[in-house]
Amino acid sequence: MIDRTQAPAFRQIENIDLIKAEAYALDNGVDLYVINAGTQDLVRIELIFNNINWNPAKPLQAFAVNSMLVEGTSKLTALQIAEHVDYYGAFLQTDYNYDYALVTVYTLTKHLEAILPIIKDVVTGSVFPEEELETFKRNQKQKLSVNLEKNDFLSRRLFNRALFGNSIYGYAAEAADYDRLDRDQLVEYFNLAYKPGNCTIIASGKVEDDTISLINENFGKHWHKGSEIQTNLFTFPARGGDEHYFEKEGALQSAIRLGKLSVNRNHPDFAALQVLNTVLGGYFGSRLMANIREDKGYTYGIGSAVVSLQNAGYFFIASEVGADVCSSAIQEIQKEITLLQTELVPDEELALVKNYMLGSFLGGLENAFSHADKFKNIYFSGMDYDYYSNYVETVKSVSSEKLLELAKFYLNFDSFQKVIVGKK
Amino acid sequence: MVNFNRFVLDNGLKVLVHEDYTTPMAVVNVLYDVGARDEDPEKTGFAHLFEHLMFGGSVNVASYDEPLQRVGGENNAFTSNDITNYYITLPAANIETAFWLESDRMLGLAFSEKSLEVQRNVVSEEFKQRYLNQPYGNVWLKLRPLAYKEHPYKWATIGKDLLHIEQATIDDVKSFFAKHYNPSNAILVVGGAVNTEDIKLLAEEWFGSIPGGAKPERKLPAEPEQLQERREVIKADVPLNALYMAFHMSARKDTGYYEADLISDILSRGNASRLYVSLVKEQKIFSDINAYLTGSSDPGLFVIEGKLTAGVDTATAEAAIWEQLEELKSGLVSEKEFTKVKNKVESTMVFAEMSLLDKAMNLAFFELMGNAADLNSEVQKYLVLTPTDIQRRANKIFRKENSSTLLYLAN
C-alpha cells in the first residue's frame, strides 16, 4: 500500500552527457561544427557572423542588413527566395542579437541540395533593393510605435541604456534612425561582415557525410576573404546606482527592471552566481516568486537572470506589477536581496535548487538543436566543454557561505540601476 | 510517427505511454476535459483561476512545486476555451514523484482561503498584464462576443469581467473540482525514457484507487448560423489603426478545418503568401497582416488581422482584403502554390517530433478528439485535399453575412 504522505525516493543526477560538436574546416577555411544526432531526417544549418565595426552614427546597419538578406539578390527577388524556400517546406530565418547575426535554415535532409544554393545566394549576393528598403523602414517604424506603448519594452530600453550607454548593447532605436538609414550603409556593411573570415557554420540534426559535402560545395568554394574588420570590443565603466522613472498616466501596471553590470561566462564566479540567481529569481519556486507572486499576489510573474555577452555580463530582476503596489514590490525585492547578504541559504533550499538546476540542465538537452545551442554558448565565449563539467561540479558543490559572499559582492542594491515605467 | 501504447484503468482514467529512449527525461501530461466553455456565464474565468489553484496543495501534499523541483523537475499548465492541460518534465529516473503529485491533486485539493485570495490577485494581475495594459490587448474581449452570441466561446478564458474572478468563493472552487477533476474526465500521457509495463504498475498504484466519478455531460448551446454582417468600432490610445475580421468555420475534427487551415497558409504563411505579398509588399496597405484559425473543438473562427499603414483609410484596407478572399472564391489555387503549402504542413509535422513535450501534448489532445492514433494520420488529411475543396470552402466561409469586423482605431 502506498503512503501518499511520503515523497517517493528519488535519485540525484550523476552524469550529464553532452553530444560534442565535431570540428571541420571547409576548403576556404570556414569553421564548420557538426552535432550529428537524432532520428528524424532533418537538419538545421546556422551561419553565424560576428557583429563588427560598431558605428554610433549608423546604428541600424548591422540589424537592417541581417533582416533584409532575404529581400533580394542579384539573381532572385524577395518573392522568388520565399517561394523557393517554402516550396521545399523549409524554414529560413534571420536573427540578430547583441554579438552576432544569424542566418538559419531548417529543412528535411532530402531537400538540402535544393535549399543550400539559395542560402549561399542570400549571404553572398544580397542587393538590398531601394523599394524593399523603404518598405522595411516603414514597417519597422510602425512596429516600433506599437512597442513603445508597452511598458516592458520601454523598461528594457531604459535599462540597457543605463548599463551600456552609447554602445551596441545600450542602443535603443528611434524612428528617426530608420529615416537616416540608406542603401549605401547596408551595402557597405554587407560587403565587410558577410565574408568567410567572419563566418562560423553550425550544422545539427542528422548530419551525415553527404550533408557535410553539400555544405562545403556551397560555402567552402567561390567565397573569398574580405577586407580587414574589427569585431566589436567594449569596456563598460562601473557607475553608481540610479533611479530612472518614466511616468505613464493611467498605467494599471508598472514594468520594473533592476540590476547592474556583472561578470560573464568567462569569469570563475559565473556558475556559482547562477546558483545564487536561481535561489533569488531563477525558477518558479524562487524567493521572488514565492514572496511577490505567491504570497503577496502583486504580479503575474517575476524573475531574475545573469546574462553573459561577449563584452560584458549583467544581472537583472524584471516584473510587471500592479501600479498601486509598485513601491511595495520594490521594497520586497530589496528585502530579499538583503536576506541573501545576511543569512545563509538553508541547506534544504540549497539542495532543492541544486537538484532543480541539474534537472533543468539535463532537460535542456532535448535534441540535436539544443546540443548545438550549448556548443554556441561556449564557442562564442571562447571556451571549451570544460565549462560544462565545471558548471555541473559547481552546482553540485557550491556552499551557502560562498553564496552569501557572492550576494554581498555582486548584488549591492544601492548600486543597481532601477528602472520603473508606469506609476510608482 | 509517434508510437504509443494505451490502457484504461478501472476508474476510467485513460493512460497513453510513448517510449522514447533518445532522452534521459520523461514527460507526464494530464489533460482534463474542461475549459472556459464549461463555465457558468455568471462565473467566467473560473476554469483558468482553478488551474492556478491546482498548485496550492492537495490532500496529502502541502506543496506541489517544491517536491518536484527537488527531484529536478519542472511543470506548468494552460487553460483554453476547450481544455485544461498540466505538464511535468523531469529526469525519467524520478518519474514516481510525478505520479505521486499528479494523483494526489486528482484525489483532492486542500488549499486555503489565503491561497484563493492570492491567486485571485495573481490572475487579476495577469488580466491587466495581458489584456488591459497592452496596446490592442483587449481585442479578444471584444471580438469573441461580437462573433459568438450563444455559444460560451463568447467569453475569453481569462473571463469576461475581472469581477467574476474577484467574486469566486471556496464553494465555487470545490464544486468545480468535484464535477470536472475526475479520472473519467482526464487523459494521462507519459512519454520519454520509460517502459509501458512500469508505467502500468505506477498508474495502478497511484491513480487506480481514485474514485472514477461521472464524466460530465456537455450540453452547450450551439451558435446559430450568422445571417447578417456584424461590425464594431473601438477607439483607443493606440498608435496605428488595426482591422480584425472573424468568420465562422468548422470544428477542429471536421474536414472543413483542414481546408481552412490550408487557406490560412495560402493567405499568410511566410513571405510568399498572398496577403503578405499583395497587401504588405505590393500595395503597402498593411505593415503587418495575419490569417489564422482558433482551432477550437466546437465550430471555430477564421481570423484575419492587420495593422494599417499610416495614411491608408480603413475602407480601402477592408476592400483589399475582400479582394483577396474573392480571388480564392472565384479561382483555383495553382498546383505549385498548393504543393508549397502542403509541403510546409508535412515538414512542420516532422519538426514537431523533435520535442518530447509536444509529442505528449499532441497525443493527449488527439485522444480527447477521439483517437491518439489520428495524430499519425493527420498529415494525410491535408494531402488528400484538392484545389476544388479549397475553393468550395472559401465560398462557404468568406461571406459578408458570416463576418464580424472590428475596427480598432487610434484616437
Short mmCIF file of C-alpha atoms in Angstrom, two decimals, chain A residues 39-42 88-91 106-108 369, chain B residues 1-2 252 257-258 261-262 265 269 341-356 358-359 362-363 365-366 369 372-383:
data_model
loop_
_atom_site.label_atom_id
_atom_site.label_comp_id
_atom_site.label_asym_id
_atom_site.label_seq_id
_atom_site.Cartn_x
_atom_site.Cartn_y
_atom_site.Cartn_z
CA THR A 39 16.36 10.02 -35.73
CA GLN A 40 14.36 12.42 -37.92
CA ASP A 41 15.77 13.10 -41.38
CA LEU A 42 16.18 16.80 -40.90
CA TYR A 88 10.54 22.65 -50.22
CA GLY A 89 8.87 23.02 -46.84
CA ALA A 90 11.99 24.62 -45.41
CA PHE A 91 12.21 27.49 -42.94
CA TYR A 106 15.67 24.23 -41.15
CA THR A 107 14.98 21.62 -43.79
CA LEU A 108 14.25 17.98 -44.38
CA PHE A 369 19.45 21.53 -31.81
CA MET B 1 5.48 8.71 -36.41
CA VAL B 2 4.70 8.89 -32.71
CA ARG B 252 -11.43 21.04 -35.21
CA TYR B 257 -10.88 22.58 -40.51
CA TYR B 258 -8.11 21.15 -42.71
CA ASP B 261 -6.03 25.64 -42.32
CA LEU B 262 -4.55 25.40 -45.81
CA ASP B 265 -1.43 29.15 -45.03
CA ARG B 269 2.15 31.80 -44.01
CA VAL B 341 1.50 24.81 -48.53
CA LYS B 342 1.19 21.03 -48.35
CA ASN B 343 4.97 20.58 -48.18
CA LYS B 344 5.10 23.08 -45.37
CA VAL B 345 2.47 21.17 -43.41
CA GLU B 346 4.41 17.95 -43.94
CA SER B 347 7.76 19.31 -42.78
CA THR B 348 6.17 21.07 -39.81
CA MET B 349 4.88 17.68 -38.65
CA VAL B 350 8.37 16.14 -38.83
CA PHE B 351 9.92 19.04 -36.92
CA ALA B 352 7.22 18.74 -34.25
CA GLU B 353 8.59 15.29 -33.44
CA MET B 354 11.78 16.87 -32.13
CA SER B 355 10.09 17.81 -28.87
CA LEU B 356 9.04 15.20 -26.34
CA ASP B 358 4.93 18.47 -27.87
CA LYS B 359 4.52 14.80 -28.72
CA ASN B 362 -0.44 16.11 -29.08
CA LEU B 363 -1.19 12.52 -28.08
CA PHE B 365 -5.21 16.20 -27.48
CA PHE B 366 -5.84 13.68 -30.26
CA MET B 369 -10.72 14.26 -30.01
CA ALA B 372 -4.49 9.37 -30.35
CA ALA B 373 -3.57 7.29 -33.43
CA ASP B 374 -5.08 10.03 -35.59
CA LEU B 375 -2.02 12.13 -34.78
CA ASN B 376 -0.06 9.89 -37.14
CA SER B 377 -2.53 10.18 -39.99
CA GLU B 378 -3.08 13.90 -39.52
CA VAL B 379 -0.87 14.87 -42.43
CA GLN B 380 -2.91 12.62 -44.78
CA LYS B 381 -5.98 14.74 -44.07
CA TYR B 382 -4.18 17.67 -45.67
CA LEU B 383 -2.60 15.74 -48.52
#
